Amino acid sequence: MTTTLEATAQVEAGALSVGLAERGPSDGPVVLLLHGWPYSIDSFSESAGILAHQGYRVLVPHLRGYGTTRFLSDETPRNGQPAALAADALALLDALDVADAVVAGFDWGARTANVLAALWPERCRAHVAVSGYLLSSQAANAQPLPPAAELAWWYQFYFATRRGELGYDANRTDFARLIWRTASPKWEFSEDEFERTAVALQNPDHARIVIHNYRWRLGLADGEERFDQVEQRLAERPPISVPTITLEGDSNGAAHPDPGAYRDRFTGPYEHRTLAGGIGHNLPQEAPEAFARAVVDADQMARSTEGDAHGTEAPHAG
């Protein structure tokens, strides 16, 4: 049976009216699921249902530039830098009066989850990140990579040009289909699955957000001054102490770090899992049961830590 996930609410939070899908009981422990590019909330269509069935309140927002999420002001910069995306997530938690959540994501969403876990650990009860630790800086991104690694980032250089800016805006659906196929070479997604996300990419701010994100990484576009201090802290590659599970697929065709390269960035309770069976970059949609299990296990890891600290037994989710 095909499962879909639709935004059924608009929540004013920070600079945005956020298109939000919500599943599960309103009084359950909160899980915040963050998607990446060029994907949508539908990446969590099955895993959100699994988590809701276990008693979690699952929040799945469209990122800025996706789906029904809109800027409240025409004057707000269409900024895709990491600190801006993290500010959006914090503003959403504030708007919903959520003190803390298990924060989980992939691609841009994993990076945003990293930011929250590293800089706002009090808001991040536990943390699940596909491809691990993705925090970097403009200075680090300025360093050249081996040719094969540079090839994997071909679209980043394309987006640096006016031709790329125009080309992406005009061909965003075909572009997304290409990325899906190269990033998940063994995933046989259906046309219905793809089309549900393709609709989300028609957001009027989408192309500007995407182009700014990749140009900012290369130092070709400025960020907002109000985020300078956050970006400076992220440039130091801060450690993450909240309970964390990192995930990787055995067939991820997108550029991603080796798990050994970031192990030292996680200083609290930690586990890494590599999923076999041809799992690619869109891991939550390709392996929803394993992704949901990681969220539950990371939450139990956090509860166990809290139980040890207070001399009590940790409760069981669901």
PDB file of C-alpha atoms in Angstrom:
ATOM      1  CA  MET A   1       0.000   0.000   0.000  1.00  0.00           C
ATOM      2  CA  THR A   2       1.313   3.441  -0.905  1.00  0.00           C
ATOM      3  CA  THR A   3       1.791   5.709   2.085  1.00  0.00           C
ATOM      4  CA  THR A   4       1.763   9.475   1.774  1.00  0.00           C
ATOM      5  CA  LEU A   5       2.544  12.320   4.130  1.00  0.00           C
ATOM      6  CA  GLU A   6       0.899  15.698   3.631  1.00  0.00           C
ATOM      7  CA  ALA A   7       1.269  18.997   5.437  1.00  0.00           C
ATOM      8  CA  THR A   8      -2.067  19.588   7.150  1.00  0.00           C
ATOM      9  CA  ALA A   9      -1.153  22.705   9.147  1.00  0.00           C
ATOM     10  CA  GLN A  10       0.598  26.027   8.639  1.00  0.00           C
ATOM     11  CA  VAL A  11       2.548  27.216  11.682  1.00  0.00           C
ATOM     12  CA  GLU A  12       3.942  30.731  11.917  1.00  0.00           C
ATOM     13  CA  ALA A  13       7.466  30.294  13.249  1.00  0.00           C
ATOM     14  CA  GLY A  14      10.279  32.809  12.932  1.00  0.00           C
ATOM     15  CA  ALA A  15      10.482  34.074   9.360  1.00  0.00           C
ATOM     16  CA  LEU A  16       8.185  31.394   7.983  1.00  0.00           C
ATOM     17  CA  SER A  17       4.735  29.975   7.724  1.00  0.00           C
ATOM     18  CA  VAL A  18       5.804  26.342   7.979  1.00  0.00           C
ATOM     19  CA  GLY A  19       3.927  23.592   6.195  1.00  0.00           C
ATOM     20  CA  LEU A  20       3.778  20.870   8.836  1.00  0.00           C
ATOM     21  CA  ALA A  21       2.746  17.228   8.803  1.00  0.00           C
ATOM     22  CA  GLU A  22       2.048  15.807  12.240  1.00  0.00           C
ATOM     23  CA  ARG A  23       1.419  12.219  13.283  1.00  0.00           C
ATOM     24  CA  GLY A  24       0.816  10.507  16.605  1.00  0.00           C
ATOM     25  CA  PRO A  25      -0.601  11.570  19.975  1.00  0.00           C
ATOM     26  CA  SER A  26      -0.295  15.236  20.900  1.00  0.00           C
ATOM     27  CA  ASP A  27       1.075  14.340  24.329  1.00  0.00           C
ATOM     28  CA  GLY A  28       3.706  11.875  23.112  1.00  0.00           C
ATOM     29  CA  PRO A  29       7.458  12.449  23.221  1.00  0.00           C
ATOM     30  CA  VAL A  30       8.352  14.634  20.248  1.00  0.00           C
ATOM     31  CA  VAL A  31      10.354  13.578  17.216  1.00  0.00           C
ATOM     32  CA  LEU A  32      11.377  16.221  14.672  1.00  0.00           C
ATOM     33  CA  LEU A  33      12.180  14.781  11.219  1.00  0.00           C
ATOM     34  CA  LEU A  34      14.106  16.953   8.749  1.00  0.00           C
ATOM     35  CA  HIS A  35      14.394  16.186   5.035  1.00  0.00           C
ATOM     36  CA  GLY A  36      17.060  17.185   2.531  1.00  0.00           C
ATOM     37  CA  TRP A  37      17.547  18.214  -1.095  1.00  0.00           C
ATOM     38  CA  PRO A  38      16.012  17.388  -3.528  1.00  0.00           C
ATOM     39  CA  TYR A  39      13.528  15.528  -1.368  1.00  0.00           C
ATOM     40  CA  SER A  40      10.505  16.399   0.762  1.00  0.00           C
ATOM     41  CA  ILE A  41       8.536  15.411   3.848  1.00  0.00           C
ATOM     42  CA  ASP A  42       7.408  12.343   1.891  1.00  0.00           C
ATOM     43  CA  SER A  43      10.804  10.772   2.608  1.00  0.00           C
ATOM     44  CA  PHE A  44       9.344  10.097   6.072  1.00  0.00           C
ATOM     45  CA  SER A  45       5.921   8.876   4.965  1.00  0.00           C
ATOM     46  CA  GLU A  46       6.397   5.367   6.356  1.00  0.00           C
ATOM     47  CA  SER A  47       8.795   6.014   9.218  1.00  0.00           C
ATOM     48  CA  ALA A  48       6.537   8.756  10.622  1.00  0.00           C
ATOM     49  CA  GLY A  49       3.672   6.290  10.768  1.00  0.00           C
ATOM     50  CA  ILE A  50       5.824   3.688  12.498  1.00  0.00           C
ATOM     51  CA  LEU A  51       6.928   6.201  15.115  1.00  0.00           C
ATOM     52  CA  ALA A  52       3.392   7.505  15.635  1.00  0.00           C
ATOM     53  CA  HIS A  53       2.221   3.929  16.230  1.00  0.00           C
ATOM     54  CA  GLN A  54       4.878   3.664  18.968  1.00  0.00           C
ATOM     55  CA  GLY A  55       3.396   6.675  20.737  1.00  0.00           C
ATOM     56  CA  TYR A  56       5.562   9.506  19.464  1.00  0.00           C
ATOM     57  CA  ARG A  57       4.336  12.911  18.388  1.00  0.00           C
ATOM     58  CA  VAL A  58       6.038  13.182  15.015  1.00  0.00           C
ATOM     59  CA  LEU A  59       6.639  16.611  13.453  1.00  0.00           C
ATOM     60  CA  VAL A  60       7.693  16.724   9.801  1.00  0.00           C
ATOM     61  CA  PRO A  61       8.094  20.259   8.392  1.00  0.00           C
ATOM     62  CA  HIS A  62       8.724  21.289   4.826  1.00  0.00           C
ATOM     63  CA  LEU A  63      12.053  23.125   4.872  1.00  0.00           C
ATOM     64  CA  ARG A  64      12.179  26.716   3.639  1.00  0.00           C
ATOM     65  CA  GLY A  65      11.744  26.598  -0.123  1.00  0.00           C
ATOM     66  CA  TYR A  66       9.719  23.370  -0.139  1.00  0.00           C
ATOM     67  CA  GLY A  67       6.065  22.413  -0.229  1.00  0.00           C
ATOM     68  CA  THR A  68       3.648  24.773   1.473  1.00  0.00           C
ATOM     69  CA  THR A  69       6.272  26.568   3.578  1.00  0.00           C
ATOM     70  CA  ARG A  70       6.337  30.291   2.787  1.00  0.00           C
ATOM     71  CA  PHE A  71       8.220  33.367   3.959  1.00  0.00           C
ATOM     72  CA  LEU A  72       6.104  35.799   5.937  1.00  0.00           C
ATOM     73  CA  SER A  73       7.834  38.792   4.329  1.00  0.00           C
ATOM     74  CA  ASP A  74       8.991  39.489   0.795  1.00  0.00           C
ATOM     75  CA  GLU A  75      11.935  41.332   2.354  1.00  0.00           C
ATOM     76  CA  THR A  76      13.439  38.291   4.096  1.00  0.00           C
ATOM     77  CA  PRO A  77      16.568  37.033   2.298  1.00  0.00           C
ATOM     78  CA  ARG A  78      16.045  33.690   0.572  1.00  0.00           C
ATOM     79  CA  ASN A  79      18.944  32.302   2.545  1.00  0.00           C
ATOM     80  CA  GLY A  80      19.942  28.632   2.455  1.00  0.00           C
ATOM     81  CA  GLN A  81      22.916  28.702   4.824  1.00  0.00           C
ATOM     82  CA  PRO A  82      23.012  26.041   7.571  1.00  0.00           C
ATOM     83  CA  ALA A  83      22.468  28.479  10.447  1.00  0.00           C
ATOM     84  CA  ALA A  84      19.279  29.768   8.839  1.00  0.00           C
ATOM     85  CA  LEU A  85      17.837  26.264   8.517  1.00  0.00           C
ATOM     86  CA  ALA A  86      18.699  25.555  12.155  1.00  0.00           C
ATOM     87  CA  ALA A  87      17.007  28.809  13.200  1.00  0.00           C
ATOM     88  CA  ASP A  88      13.881  27.642  11.374  1.00  0.00           C
ATOM     89  CA  ALA A  89      13.857  24.370  13.315  1.00  0.00           C
ATOM     90  CA  LEU A  90      14.287  26.129  16.652  1.00  0.00           C
ATOM     91  CA  ALA A  91      11.558  28.635  15.808  1.00  0.00           C
ATOM     92  CA  LEU A  92       9.185  25.789  14.972  1.00  0.00           C
ATOM     93  CA  LEU A  93       9.862  24.057  18.301  1.00  0.00           C
ATOM     94  CA  ASP A  94       9.285  27.377  20.075  1.00  0.00           C
ATOM     95  CA  ALA A  95       6.040  28.043  18.185  1.00  0.00           C
ATOM     96  CA  LEU A  96       4.730  24.610  19.185  1.00  0.00           C
ATOM     97  CA  ASP A  97       5.925  24.954  22.819  1.00  0.00           C
ATOM     98  CA  VAL A  98       8.171  21.916  22.452  1.00  0.00           C
ATOM     99  CA  ALA A  99      10.974  21.961  25.006  1.00  0.00           C
ATOM    100  CA  ASP A 100      13.042  19.218  23.411  1.00  0.00           C
ATOM    101  CA  ALA A 101      12.799  16.537  20.756  1.00  0.00           C
ATOM    102  CA  VAL A 102      14.578  13.620  19.200  1.00  0.00           C
ATOM    103  CA  VAL A 103      15.921  15.318  16.077  1.00  0.00           C
ATOM    104  CA  ALA A 104      16.601  13.148  13.049  1.00  0.00           C
ATOM    105  CA  GLY A 105      17.329  13.781   9.393  1.00  0.00           C
ATOM    106  CA  PHE A 106      19.296  13.167   6.239  1.00  0.00           C
ATOM    107  CA  ASP A 107      21.156  15.365   3.761  1.00  0.00           C
ATOM    108  CA  TRP A 108      20.374  19.025   4.604  1.00  0.00           C
ATOM    109  CA  GLY A 109      18.201  17.685   7.420  1.00  0.00           C
ATOM    110  CA  ALA A 110      21.080  15.735   8.971  1.00  0.00           C
ATOM    111  CA  ARG A 111      23.263  18.837   8.888  1.00  0.00           C
ATOM    112  CA  THR A 112      20.496  20.842  10.567  1.00  0.00           C
ATOM    113  CA  ALA A 113      20.094  18.119  13.194  1.00  0.00           C
ATOM    114  CA  ASN A 114      23.879  18.272  13.753  1.00  0.00           C
ATOM    115  CA  VAL A 115      23.651  22.024  14.366  1.00  0.00           C
ATOM    116  CA  LEU A 116      20.898  21.640  16.951  1.00  0.00           C
ATOM    117  CA  ALA A 117      22.680  18.787  18.707  1.00  0.00           C
ATOM    118  CA  ALA A 118      26.004  20.620  18.789  1.00  0.00           C
ATOM    119  CA  LEU A 119      24.900  24.141  19.728  1.00  0.00           C
ATOM    120  CA  TRP A 120      21.505  23.662  21.393  1.00  0.00           C
ATOM    121  CA  PRO A 121      21.796  20.278  23.137  1.00  0.00           C
ATOM    122  CA  GLU A 122      19.107  21.272  25.628  1.00  0.00           C
ATOM    123  CA  ARG A 123      16.591  21.232  22.744  1.00  0.00           C
ATOM    124  CA  CYS A 124      17.844  17.954  21.296  1.00  0.00           C
ATOM    125  CA  ARG A 125      17.047  14.998  23.553  1.00  0.00           C
ATOM    126  CA  ALA A 126      18.647  12.565  21.124  1.00  0.00           C
ATOM    127  CA  HIS A 127      19.983  12.706  17.606  1.00  0.00           C
ATOM    128  CA  VAL A 128      19.875  10.505  14.488  1.00  0.00           C
ATOM    129  CA  ALA A 129      21.930  11.618  11.501  1.00  0.00           C
ATOM    130  CA  VAL A 130      22.274   9.885   8.156  1.00  0.00           C
ATOM    131  CA  SER A 131      25.901  10.215   6.979  1.00  0.00           C
ATOM    132  CA  GLY A 132      26.972  11.285  10.441  1.00  0.00           C
ATOM    133  CA  TYR A 133      28.713  14.572  11.137  1.00  0.00           C
ATOM    134  CA  LEU A 134      28.242  17.118   8.354  1.00  0.00           C
ATOM    135  CA  LEU A 135      29.242  20.390  10.013  1.00  0.00           C
ATOM    136  CA  SER A 136      31.744  22.445   8.051  1.00  0.00           C
ATOM    137  CA  SER A 137      32.556  26.012   7.070  1.00  0.00           C
ATOM    138  CA  GLN A 138      33.246  28.184   4.059  1.00  0.00           C
ATOM    139  CA  ALA A 139      36.968  28.006   4.837  1.00  0.00           C
ATOM    140  CA  ALA A 140      36.935  24.204   4.931  1.00  0.00           C
ATOM    141  CA  ASN A 141      34.856  24.032   1.763  1.00  0.00           C
ATOM    142  CA  ALA A 142      37.454  26.185  -0.014  1.00  0.00           C
ATOM    143  CA  GLN A 143      39.995  23.366   0.244  1.00  0.00           C
ATOM    144  CA  PRO A 144      40.312  21.225  -2.895  1.00  0.00           C
ATOM    145  CA  LEU A 145      39.372  17.549  -2.879  1.00  0.00           C
ATOM    146  CA  PRO A 146      40.709  14.623  -4.933  1.00  0.00           C
ATOM    147  CA  PRO A 147      39.304  14.623  -8.483  1.00  0.00           C
ATOM    148  CA  ALA A 148      36.862  11.774  -7.869  1.00  0.00           C
ATOM    149  CA  ALA A 149      35.425  13.605  -4.855  1.00  0.00           C
ATOM    150  CA  GLU A 150      35.153  16.855  -6.818  1.00  0.00           C
ATOM    151  CA  LEU A 151      33.226  14.977  -9.508  1.00  0.00           C
ATOM    152  CA  ALA A 152      30.636  13.922  -6.929  1.00  0.00           C
ATOM    153  CA  TRP A 153      29.983  17.623  -6.256  1.00  0.00           C
ATOM    154  CA  TRP A 154      29.517  18.547  -9.926  1.00  0.00           C
ATOM    155  CA  TYR A 155      26.158  20.241  -9.334  1.00  0.00           C
ATOM    156  CA  GLN A 156      27.691  22.543  -6.712  1.00  0.00           C
ATOM    157  CA  PHE A 157      29.952  24.011  -9.380  1.00  0.00           C
ATOM    158  CA  TYR A 158      27.112  24.141 -11.895  1.00  0.00           C
ATOM    159  CA  PHE A 159      25.032  26.122  -9.409  1.00  0.00           C
ATOM    160  CA  ALA A 160      27.884  28.604  -9.035  1.00  0.00           C
ATOM    161  CA  THR A 161      27.180  29.859 -12.562  1.00  0.00           C
ATOM    162  CA  ARG A 162      24.366  31.935 -13.992  1.00  0.00           C
ATOM    163  CA  ARG A 163      23.764  29.099 -16.453  1.00  0.00           C
ATOM    164  CA  GLY A 164      23.306  26.713 -13.522  1.00  0.00           C
ATOM    165  CA  GLU A 165      20.963  29.091 -11.729  1.00  0.00           C
ATOM    166  CA  LEU A 166      18.726  29.362 -14.784  1.00  0.00           C
ATOM    167  CA  GLY A 167      19.066  25.683 -15.619  1.00  0.00           C
ATOM    168  CA  TYR A 168      18.053  24.461 -12.197  1.00  0.00           C
ATOM    169  CA  ASP A 169      15.047  26.756 -12.001  1.00  0.00           C
ATOM    170  CA  ALA A 170      13.835  25.641 -15.434  1.00  0.00           C
ATOM    171  CA  ASN A 171      14.536  21.927 -14.946  1.00  0.00           C
ATOM    172  CA  ARG A 172      14.152  21.293 -11.232  1.00  0.00           C
ATOM    173  CA  THR A 173      12.003  18.169 -11.711  1.00  0.00           C
ATOM    174  CA  ASP A 174      14.395  16.519 -14.167  1.00  0.00           C
ATOM    175  CA  PHE A 175      17.297  17.587 -11.975  1.00  0.00           C
ATOM    176  CA  ALA A 176      15.749  15.952  -8.936  1.00  0.00           C
ATOM    177  CA  ARG A 177      15.100  12.738 -10.839  1.00  0.00           C
ATOM    178  CA  LEU A 178      18.767  12.618 -11.870  1.00  0.00           C
ATOM    179  CA  ILE A 179      19.965  13.172  -8.306  1.00  0.00           C
ATOM    180  CA  TRP A 180      17.604  10.501  -6.986  1.00  0.00           C
ATOM    181  CA  ARG A 181      19.020   7.988  -9.461  1.00  0.00           C
ATOM    182  CA  THR A 182      22.684   8.801  -8.903  1.00  0.00           C
ATOM    183  CA  ALA A 183      22.441   9.190  -5.115  1.00  0.00           C
ATOM    184  CA  SER A 184      20.451   5.954  -4.717  1.00  0.00           C
ATOM    185  CA  PRO A 185      21.537   3.811  -7.672  1.00  0.00           C
ATOM    186  CA  LYS A 186      19.823   0.639  -6.423  1.00  0.00           C
ATOM    187  CA  TRP A 187      16.554   2.195  -5.263  1.00  0.00           C
ATOM    188  CA  GLU A 188      13.697   1.348  -7.630  1.00  0.00           C
ATOM    189  CA  PHE A 189      11.394   4.192  -6.683  1.00  0.00           C
ATOM    190  CA  SER A 190       7.995   4.457  -8.315  1.00  0.00           C
ATOM    191  CA  GLU A 191       6.809   7.347 -10.434  1.00  0.00           C
ATOM    192  CA  ASP A 192       4.164   8.088  -7.799  1.00  0.00           C
ATOM    193  CA  GLU A 193       6.857   8.349  -5.115  1.00  0.00           C
ATOM    194  CA  PHE A 194       8.866  10.743  -7.224  1.00  0.00           C
ATOM    195  CA  GLU A 195       5.913  12.887  -8.257  1.00  0.00           C
ATOM    196  CA  ARG A 196       4.846  13.468  -4.660  1.00  0.00           C
ATOM    197  CA  THR A 197       8.204  15.107  -4.014  1.00  0.00           C
ATOM    198  CA  ALA A 198       8.363  16.847  -7.405  1.00  0.00           C
ATOM    199  CA  VAL A 199       5.272  18.823  -6.399  1.00  0.00           C
ATOM    200  CA  ALA A 200       7.064  20.068  -3.257  1.00  0.00           C
ATOM    201  CA  LEU A 201       9.916  21.430  -5.381  1.00  0.00           C
ATOM    202  CA  GLN A 202       7.579  23.853  -7.152  1.00  0.00           C
ATOM    203  CA  ASN A 203       7.673  26.194  -4.166  1.00  0.00           C
ATOM    204  CA  PRO A 204       8.287  29.756  -5.483  1.00  0.00           C
ATOM    205  CA  ASP A 205      11.382  30.198  -3.301  1.00  0.00           C
ATOM    206  CA  HIS A 206      12.859  26.762  -3.937  1.00  0.00           C
ATOM    207  CA  ALA A 207      15.417  27.532  -6.635  1.00  0.00           C
ATOM    208  CA  ARG A 208      16.728  30.626  -4.870  1.00  0.00           C
ATOM    209  CA  ILE A 209      17.182  28.734  -1.597  1.00  0.00           C
ATOM    210  CA  VAL A 210      19.013  25.856  -3.289  1.00  0.00           C
ATOM    211  CA  ILE A 211      21.316  28.108  -5.321  1.00  0.00           C
ATOM    212  CA  HIS A 212      22.135  30.219  -2.273  1.00  0.00           C
ATOM    213  CA  ASN A 213      22.886  27.145  -0.160  1.00  0.00           C
ATOM    214  CA  TYR A 214      25.520  25.799  -2.525  1.00  0.00           C
ATOM    215  CA  ARG A 215      26.992  29.195  -3.386  1.00  0.00           C
ATOM    216  CA  TRP A 216      27.286  30.032   0.307  1.00  0.00           C
ATOM    217  CA  ARG A 217      29.229  26.808   0.877  1.00  0.00           C
ATOM    218  CA  LEU A 218      31.804  27.883  -1.692  1.00  0.00           C
ATOM    219  CA  GLY A 219      32.026  31.423  -0.340  1.00  0.00           C
ATOM    220  CA  LEU A 220      30.333  32.817  -3.442  1.00  0.00           C
ATOM    221  CA  ALA A 221      27.316  34.224  -1.597  1.00  0.00           C
ATOM    222  CA  ASP A 222      27.009  36.068   1.687  1.00  0.00           C
ATOM    223  CA  GLY A 223      24.962  34.841   4.592  1.00  0.00           C
ATOM    224  CA  GLU A 224      22.982  36.989   6.986  1.00  0.00           C
ATOM    225  CA  GLU A 225      25.024  38.911   9.539  1.00  0.00           C
ATOM    226  CA  ARG A 226      22.768  37.724  12.359  1.00  0.00           C
ATOM    227  CA  PHE A 227      24.052  34.187  11.811  1.00  0.00           C
ATOM    228  CA  ASP A 228      27.762  35.054  11.801  1.00  0.00           C
ATOM    229  CA  GLN A 229      28.432  33.936  15.366  1.00  0.00           C
ATOM    230  CA  VAL A 230      26.636  30.646  14.831  1.00  0.00           C
ATOM    231  CA  GLU A 231      28.641  29.932  11.688  1.00  0.00           C
ATOM    232  CA  GLN A 232      31.863  30.792  13.508  1.00  0.00           C
ATOM    233  CA  ARG A 233      31.037  28.230  16.176  1.00  0.00           C
ATOM    234  CA  LEU A 234      30.187  25.621  13.543  1.00  0.00           C
ATOM    235  CA  ALA A 235      33.480  26.284  11.762  1.00  0.00           C
ATOM    236  CA  GLU A 236      35.235  24.956  14.872  1.00  0.00           C
ATOM    237  CA  ARG A 237      33.577  21.548  14.306  1.00  0.00           C
ATOM    238  CA  PRO A 238      32.073  21.410  17.804  1.00  0.00           C
ATOM    239  CA  PRO A 239      31.582  17.994  19.392  1.00  0.00           C
ATOM    240  CA  ILE A 240      28.113  16.522  19.866  1.00  0.00           C
ATOM    241  CA  SER A 241      27.437  15.134  23.326  1.00  0.00           C
ATOM    242  CA  VAL A 242      23.750  14.206  23.080  1.00  0.00           C
ATOM    243  CA  PRO A 243      22.948  10.499  22.581  1.00  0.00           C
ATOM    244  CA  THR A 244      23.391   9.793  18.881  1.00  0.00           C
ATOM    245  CA  ILE A 245      22.951   7.071  16.295  1.00  0.00           C
ATOM    246  CA  THR A 246      24.477   7.687  12.872  1.00  0.00           C
ATOM    247  CA  LEU A 247      23.350   5.767   9.814  1.00  0.00           C
ATOM    248  CA  GLU A 248      24.743   5.046   6.371  1.00  0.00           C
ATOM    249  CA  GLY A 249      23.484   3.051   3.420  1.00  0.00           C
ATOM    250  CA  ASP A 250      25.779   0.594   1.701  1.00  0.00           C
ATOM    251  CA  SER A 251      24.899   2.060  -1.720  1.00  0.00           C
ATOM    252  CA  ASN A 252      24.935   5.802  -1.042  1.00  0.00           C
ATOM    253  CA  GLY A 253      25.947   7.348  -4.363  1.00  0.00           C
ATOM    254  CA  ALA A 254      26.148  10.889  -3.000  1.00  0.00           C
ATOM    255  CA  ALA A 255      29.279  12.409  -1.509  1.00  0.00           C
ATOM    256  CA  HIS A 256      29.497  11.412   2.159  1.00  0.00           C
ATOM    257  CA  PRO A 257      32.219  11.013   4.811  1.00  0.00           C
ATOM    258  CA  ASP A 258      33.541   7.691   6.029  1.00  0.00           C
ATOM    259  CA  PRO A 259      32.113   6.902   9.492  1.00  0.00           C
ATOM    260  CA  GLY A 260      35.617   6.670  10.935  1.00  0.00           C
ATOM    261  CA  ALA A 261      36.301  10.267   9.950  1.00  0.00           C
ATOM    262  CA  TYR A 262      33.712  11.677  12.346  1.00  0.00           C
ATOM    263  CA  ARG A 263      33.705   9.214  15.238  1.00  0.00           C
ATOM    264  CA  ASP A 264      35.618  11.606  17.485  1.00  0.00           C
ATOM    265  CA  ARG A 265      32.978  14.328  17.025  1.00  0.00           C
ATOM    266  CA  PHE A 266      30.490  12.324  19.121  1.00  0.00           C
ATOM    267  CA  THR A 267      31.434  12.427  22.778  1.00  0.00           C
ATOM    268  CA  GLY A 268      28.253  11.068  24.380  1.00  0.00           C
ATOM    269  CA  PRO A 269      26.439   7.739  24.026  1.00  0.00           C
ATOM    270  CA  TYR A 270      26.932   6.730  20.402  1.00  0.00           C
ATOM    271  CA  GLU A 271      26.351   3.991  17.848  1.00  0.00           C
ATOM    272  CA  HIS A 272      26.901   3.770  14.090  1.00  0.00           C
ATOM    273  CA  ARG A 273      24.877   1.506  11.809  1.00  0.00           C
ATOM    274  CA  THR A 274      25.564   0.753   8.152  1.00  0.00           C
ATOM    275  CA  LEU A 275      22.516  -0.675   6.388  1.00  0.00           C
ATOM    276  CA  ALA A 276      23.016  -3.396   3.805  1.00  0.00           C
ATOM    277  CA  GLY A 277      20.813  -4.310   0.872  1.00  0.00           C
ATOM    278  CA  GLY A 278      21.439  -1.532  -1.628  1.00  0.00           C
ATOM    279  CA  ILE A 279      20.327   1.386   0.577  1.00  0.00           C
ATOM    280  CA  GLY A 280      21.180   4.759  -0.899  1.00  0.00           C
ATOM    281  CA  HIS A 281      21.136   8.416   0.088  1.00  0.00           C
ATOM    282  CA  ASN A 282      17.411   8.776   0.841  1.00  0.00           C
ATOM    283  CA  LEU A 283      17.720   6.304   3.684  1.00  0.00           C
ATOM    284  CA  PRO A 284      14.492   7.138   5.574  1.00  0.00           C
ATOM    285  CA  GLN A 285      12.384   6.385   2.490  1.00  0.00           C
ATOM    286  CA  GLU A 286      14.433   3.420   1.320  1.00  0.00           C
ATOM    287  CA  ALA A 287      14.705   1.782   4.761  1.00  0.00           C
ATOM    288  CA  PRO A 288      11.900   3.276   6.880  1.00  0.00           C
ATOM    289  CA  GLU A 289      11.807   0.511   9.490  1.00  0.00           C
ATOM    290  CA  ALA A 290      15.543   0.783  10.162  1.00  0.00           C
ATOM    291  CA  PHE A 291      15.352   4.567  10.317  1.00  0.00           C
ATOM    292  CA  ALA A 292      12.434   4.504  12.756  1.00  0.00           C
ATOM    293  CA  ARG A 293      14.219   1.894  14.860  1.00  0.00           C
ATOM    294  CA  ALA A 294      17.249   4.171  15.109  1.00  0.00           C
ATOM    295  CA  VAL A 295      15.038   7.023  16.352  1.00  0.00           C
ATOM    296  CA  VAL A 296      13.458   4.802  19.015  1.00  0.00           C
ATOM    297  CA  ASP A 297      16.828   3.390  20.056  1.00  0.00           C
ATOM    298  CA  ALA A 298      18.421   6.841  20.279  1.00  0.00           C
ATOM    299  CA  ASP A 299      15.526   7.955  22.476  1.00  0.00           C
ATOM    300  CA  GLN A 300      15.992   4.892  24.678  1.00  0.00           C
ATOM    301  CA  MET A 301      19.703   5.703  24.836  1.00  0.00           C
ATOM    302  CA  ALA A 302      18.800   9.170  26.146  1.00  0.00           C
ATOM    303  CA  ARG A 303      16.240   7.797  28.605  1.00  0.00           C
ATOM    304  CA  SER A 304      18.763   5.278  29.884  1.00  0.00           C
ATOM    305  CA  THR A 305      21.294   8.057  30.421  1.00  0.00           C
ATOM    306  CA  GLU A 306      18.693  10.086  32.317  1.00  0.00           C
ATOM    307  CA  GLY A 307      17.708   7.033  34.335  1.00  0.00           C
ATOM    308  CA  ASP A 308      21.315   6.362  35.294  1.00  0.00           C
ATOM    309  CA  ALA A 309      21.746   9.982  36.343  1.00  0.00           C
ATOM    310  CA  HIS A 310      18.681   9.815  38.607  1.00  0.00           C
ATOM    311  CA  GLY A 311      19.100   6.235  39.775  1.00  0.00           C
ATOM    312  CA  THR A 312      15.852   5.131  38.126  1.00  0.00           C
ATOM    313  CA  GLU A 313      14.938   2.693  35.394  1.00  0.00           C
ATOM    314  CA  ALA A 314      14.368   4.224  31.971  1.00  0.00           C
ATOM    315  CA  PRO A 315      10.774   3.951  30.680  1.00  0.00           C
ATOM    316  CA  HIS A 316       9.997   2.228  27.400  1.00  0.00           C
ATOM    317  CA  ALA A 317       8.728   4.158  24.387  1.00  0.00           C
ATOM    318  CA  GLY A 318       5.250   3.242  23.204  1.00  0.00           C
TER     319      GLY A 318
END
